[in-house]
Coordinates of C-alpha atoms in Angstrom, one line a residue:
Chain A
X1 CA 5.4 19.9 -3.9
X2 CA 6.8 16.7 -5.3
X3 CA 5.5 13.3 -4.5
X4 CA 7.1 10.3 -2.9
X5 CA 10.5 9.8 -5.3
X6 CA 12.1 5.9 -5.9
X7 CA 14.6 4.7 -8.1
X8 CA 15.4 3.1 -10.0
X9 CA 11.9 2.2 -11.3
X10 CA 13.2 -0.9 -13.1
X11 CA 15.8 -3.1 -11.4
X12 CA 17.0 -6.4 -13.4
X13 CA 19.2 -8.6 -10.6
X14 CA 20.8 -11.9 -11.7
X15 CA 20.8 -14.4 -9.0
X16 CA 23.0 -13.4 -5.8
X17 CA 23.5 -9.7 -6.8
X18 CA 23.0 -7.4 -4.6
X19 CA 19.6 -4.7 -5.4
X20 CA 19.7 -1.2 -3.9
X21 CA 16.0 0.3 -4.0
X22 CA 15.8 4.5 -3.4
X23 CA 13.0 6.6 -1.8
X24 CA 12.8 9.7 -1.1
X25 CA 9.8 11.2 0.4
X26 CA 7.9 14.1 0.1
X27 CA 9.2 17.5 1.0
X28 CA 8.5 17.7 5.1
X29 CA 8.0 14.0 5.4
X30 CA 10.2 12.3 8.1
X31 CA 8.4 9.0 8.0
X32 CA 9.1 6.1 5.3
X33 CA 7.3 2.6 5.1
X34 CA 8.1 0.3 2.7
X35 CA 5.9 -2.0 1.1
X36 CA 6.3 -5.4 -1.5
X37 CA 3.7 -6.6 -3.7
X38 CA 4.0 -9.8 -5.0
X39 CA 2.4 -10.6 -8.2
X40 CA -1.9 -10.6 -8.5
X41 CA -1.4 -9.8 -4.4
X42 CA -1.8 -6.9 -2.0
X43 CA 0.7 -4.6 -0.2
X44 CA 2.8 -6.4 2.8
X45 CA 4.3 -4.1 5.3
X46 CA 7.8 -4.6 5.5
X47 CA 9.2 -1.6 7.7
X48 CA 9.0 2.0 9.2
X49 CA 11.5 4.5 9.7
X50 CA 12.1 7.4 11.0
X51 CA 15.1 9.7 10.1
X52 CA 18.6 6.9 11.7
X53 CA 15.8 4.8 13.0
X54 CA 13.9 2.0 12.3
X55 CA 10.6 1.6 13.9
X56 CA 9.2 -1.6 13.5
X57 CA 10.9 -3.7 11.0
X58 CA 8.3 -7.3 11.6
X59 CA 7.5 -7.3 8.1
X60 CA 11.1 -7.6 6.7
X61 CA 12.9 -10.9 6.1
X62 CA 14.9 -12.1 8.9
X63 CA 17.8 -12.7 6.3
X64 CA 19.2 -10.7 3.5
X65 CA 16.6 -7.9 3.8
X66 CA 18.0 -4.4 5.2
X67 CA 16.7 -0.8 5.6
X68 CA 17.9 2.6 6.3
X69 CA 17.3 6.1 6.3
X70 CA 19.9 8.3 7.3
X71 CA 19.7 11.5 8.5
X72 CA 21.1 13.1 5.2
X73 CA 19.4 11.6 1.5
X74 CA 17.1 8.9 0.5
X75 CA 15.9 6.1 2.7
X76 CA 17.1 2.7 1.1
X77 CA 15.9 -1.0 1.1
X78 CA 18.6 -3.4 0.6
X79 CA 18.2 -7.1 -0.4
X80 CA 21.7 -9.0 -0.7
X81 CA 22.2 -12.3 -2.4
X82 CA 18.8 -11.7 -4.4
X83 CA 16.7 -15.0 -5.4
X84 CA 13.8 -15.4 -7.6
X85 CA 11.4 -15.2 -5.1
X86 CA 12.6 -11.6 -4.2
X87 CA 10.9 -10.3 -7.8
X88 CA 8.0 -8.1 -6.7
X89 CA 7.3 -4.1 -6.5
X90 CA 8.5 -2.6 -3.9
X91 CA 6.7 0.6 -2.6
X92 CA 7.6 3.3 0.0
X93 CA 5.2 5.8 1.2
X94 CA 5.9 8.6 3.7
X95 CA 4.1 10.8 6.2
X96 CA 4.7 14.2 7.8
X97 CA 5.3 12.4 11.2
X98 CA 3.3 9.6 14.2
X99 CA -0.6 10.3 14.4
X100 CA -0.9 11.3 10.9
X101 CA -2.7 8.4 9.2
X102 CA -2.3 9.3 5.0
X103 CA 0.5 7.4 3.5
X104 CA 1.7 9.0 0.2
X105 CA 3.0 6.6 -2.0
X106 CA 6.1 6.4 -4.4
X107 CA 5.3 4.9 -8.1
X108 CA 7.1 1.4 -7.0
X109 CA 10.6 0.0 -8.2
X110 CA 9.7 -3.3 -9.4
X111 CA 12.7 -5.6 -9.3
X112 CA 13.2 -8.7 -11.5
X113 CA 15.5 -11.5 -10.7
X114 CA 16.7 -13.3 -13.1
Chain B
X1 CA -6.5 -12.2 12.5
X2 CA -4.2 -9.5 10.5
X3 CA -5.9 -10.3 7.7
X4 CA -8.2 -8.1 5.3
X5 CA -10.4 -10.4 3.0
X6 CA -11.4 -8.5 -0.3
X7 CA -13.9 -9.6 -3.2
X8 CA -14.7 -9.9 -5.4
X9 CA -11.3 -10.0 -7.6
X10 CA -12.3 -8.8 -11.2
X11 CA -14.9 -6.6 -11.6
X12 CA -16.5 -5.6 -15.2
X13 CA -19.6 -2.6 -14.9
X14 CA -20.7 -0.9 -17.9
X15 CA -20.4 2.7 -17.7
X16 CA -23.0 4.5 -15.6
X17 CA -23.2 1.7 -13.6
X18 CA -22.6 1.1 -9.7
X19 CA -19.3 -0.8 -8.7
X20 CA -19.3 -2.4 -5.6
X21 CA -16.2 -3.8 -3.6
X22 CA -16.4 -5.9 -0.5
X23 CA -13.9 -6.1 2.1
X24 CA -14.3 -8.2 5.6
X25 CA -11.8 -7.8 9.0
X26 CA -11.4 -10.2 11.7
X27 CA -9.4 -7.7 14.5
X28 CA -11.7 -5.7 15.8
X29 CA -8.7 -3.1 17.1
X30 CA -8.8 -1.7 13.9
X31 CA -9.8 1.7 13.5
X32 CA -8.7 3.0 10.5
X33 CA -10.0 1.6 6.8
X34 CA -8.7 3.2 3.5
X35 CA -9.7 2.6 0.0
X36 CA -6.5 2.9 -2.4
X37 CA -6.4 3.3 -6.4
X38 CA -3.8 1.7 -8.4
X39 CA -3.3 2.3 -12.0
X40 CA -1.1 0.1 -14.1
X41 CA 2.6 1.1 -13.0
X42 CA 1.9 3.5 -10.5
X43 CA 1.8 3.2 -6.5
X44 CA -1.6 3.4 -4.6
X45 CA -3.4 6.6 -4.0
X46 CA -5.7 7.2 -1.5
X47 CA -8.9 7.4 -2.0
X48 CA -11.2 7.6 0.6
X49 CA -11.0 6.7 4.0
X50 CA -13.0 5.9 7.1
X51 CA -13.3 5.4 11.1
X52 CA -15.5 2.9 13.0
X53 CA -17.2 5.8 14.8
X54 CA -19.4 6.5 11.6
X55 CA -21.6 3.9 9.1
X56 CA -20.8 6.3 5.9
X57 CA -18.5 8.2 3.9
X58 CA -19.2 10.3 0.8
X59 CA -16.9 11.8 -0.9
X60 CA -18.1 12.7 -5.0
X61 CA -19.1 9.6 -6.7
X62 CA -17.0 7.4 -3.6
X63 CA -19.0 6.3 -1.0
X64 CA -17.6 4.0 1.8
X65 CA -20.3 1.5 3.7
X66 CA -19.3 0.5 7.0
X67 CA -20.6 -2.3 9.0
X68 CA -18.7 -2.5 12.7
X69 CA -21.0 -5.8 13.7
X70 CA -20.6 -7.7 11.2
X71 CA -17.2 -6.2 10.5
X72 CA -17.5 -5.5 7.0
X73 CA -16.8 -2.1 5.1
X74 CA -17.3 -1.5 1.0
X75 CA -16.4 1.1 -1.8
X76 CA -19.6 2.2 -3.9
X77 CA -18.8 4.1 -6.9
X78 CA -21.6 5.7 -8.8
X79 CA -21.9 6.3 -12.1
X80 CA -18.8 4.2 -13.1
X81 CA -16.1 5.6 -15.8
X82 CA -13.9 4.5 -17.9
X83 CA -11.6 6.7 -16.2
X84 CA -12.2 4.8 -12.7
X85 CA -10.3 1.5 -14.3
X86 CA -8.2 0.8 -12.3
X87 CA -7.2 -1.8 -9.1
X88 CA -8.6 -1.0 -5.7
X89 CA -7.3 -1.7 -2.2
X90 CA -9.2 -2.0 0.4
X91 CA -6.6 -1.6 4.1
X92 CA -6.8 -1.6 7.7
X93 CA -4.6 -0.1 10.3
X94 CA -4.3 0.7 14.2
X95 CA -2.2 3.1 15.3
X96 CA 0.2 1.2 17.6
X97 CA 2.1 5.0 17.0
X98 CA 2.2 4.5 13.4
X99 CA -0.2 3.5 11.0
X100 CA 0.5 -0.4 9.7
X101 CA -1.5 -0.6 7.1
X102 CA -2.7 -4.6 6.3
X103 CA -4.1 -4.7 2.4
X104 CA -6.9 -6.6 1.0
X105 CA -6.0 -8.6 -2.3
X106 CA -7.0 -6.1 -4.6
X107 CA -10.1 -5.6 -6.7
X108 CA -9.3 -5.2 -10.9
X109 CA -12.2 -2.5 -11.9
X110 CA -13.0 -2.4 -15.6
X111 CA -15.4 -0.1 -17.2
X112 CA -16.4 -0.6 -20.0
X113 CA -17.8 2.5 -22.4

């Protein structure tokens, strides 16, 4: 059974580009968080999804910060008009559904603004 | 009050050795309290994990400590490896229908042979 999936694991993003990060989640899964962790720093909860929804999105920026998960293919966090500040790791995790606590996370896509 | 304090933020045991991690909570609504292990470009695992209805965990050489009254939980791990090098997360959660996990700081384990 393969784990959590993101791509691309390395993202370079000049200044006011536009970064796409992937995840898919494990086979069965139809729940997907995403995560950002800043440098020396913990996790921060950005959002949860479920399959066309979003759940709770109070972690995300109000501005240039999106997220989706459609009902066909990866979930996807985007971030328009990048800035330096936006250069972290970004983490998804998924579950099999509400009420089951383990979150499985993906290895990260760490994005670098430049 | 969403926040999970962790300490302390480097830790260095000699192999064989016990390393302890510390973690403190203010909301008391939380009911869930994992222990994640990051290696160097990886995401978190989970490690062990714990509800307030019990003061102990074991699980092999991972043992979580928890203290509801003073709101407190740890990570014990015995007889340290080299192998267990790593960073470790302490988290909390309440299920508001979904767990929202709130991470500590992080804890960099080294053990050293």
């Amino acid at each position: 059974n393969a784990g959590v999936m993101q791509n691309p694991r390395h993202l370079v993003r000049r200044r006011g580009q536009e970064a796409r990060l992937r995840c898919s989640p494990m086979k069965g899964h139809s729940h997907v968080y995403w995560y950002r962790q800043l440098p020396e720093e913990g996790l921060k909860f950005m959002v949860y999804l479920q399959k066309e929804n979003i759940i709770d999105e109070s972690g995300m920026p109000k501005e240039r910060f999106s997220a989706e998960f459609p009902k066909e293919g990866p979930s996807i966090l985007r971030i328009q008009q990048v800035v330096r500040g936006d250069s972290a790791a970004y983490f998804c995790a998924s579950s099999p559904g509400t009420g089951t606590e383990t979150q499985y996370f993906g290895p990260g896509t760490r994005l670098l603004v430049l | 009050q969403q926040q999970v304090k962790q300490s302390p933020q480097s830790l260095i045991v000699q192999k064989g050795g016990i390393s302890i991690i510390n973690c403190a909570y203010e909301n008391t609504a939380f009911d869930y309290f994992p222990w994640y292990q990051q290696f160097p470009g990886k995401g978190p695992a989970l490690l062990i994990a714990i509800r307030p209805d019990v003061s102990e965990k074991k699980e092999g050489r991972f043992t979580i400590s928890f203290n509801k009254s003073a709101k407190q939980f740890s990570l014990h791990i015995m007889d340290s490896q080299p192998g267990d090098s790593a960073t470790y997360f302490c988290a909390a959660s309440l299920d508001t229908g979904f767990q929202k996990l709130v991470f500590g700081t992080g804890t960099r384990l080294l053990v050293s042979p």
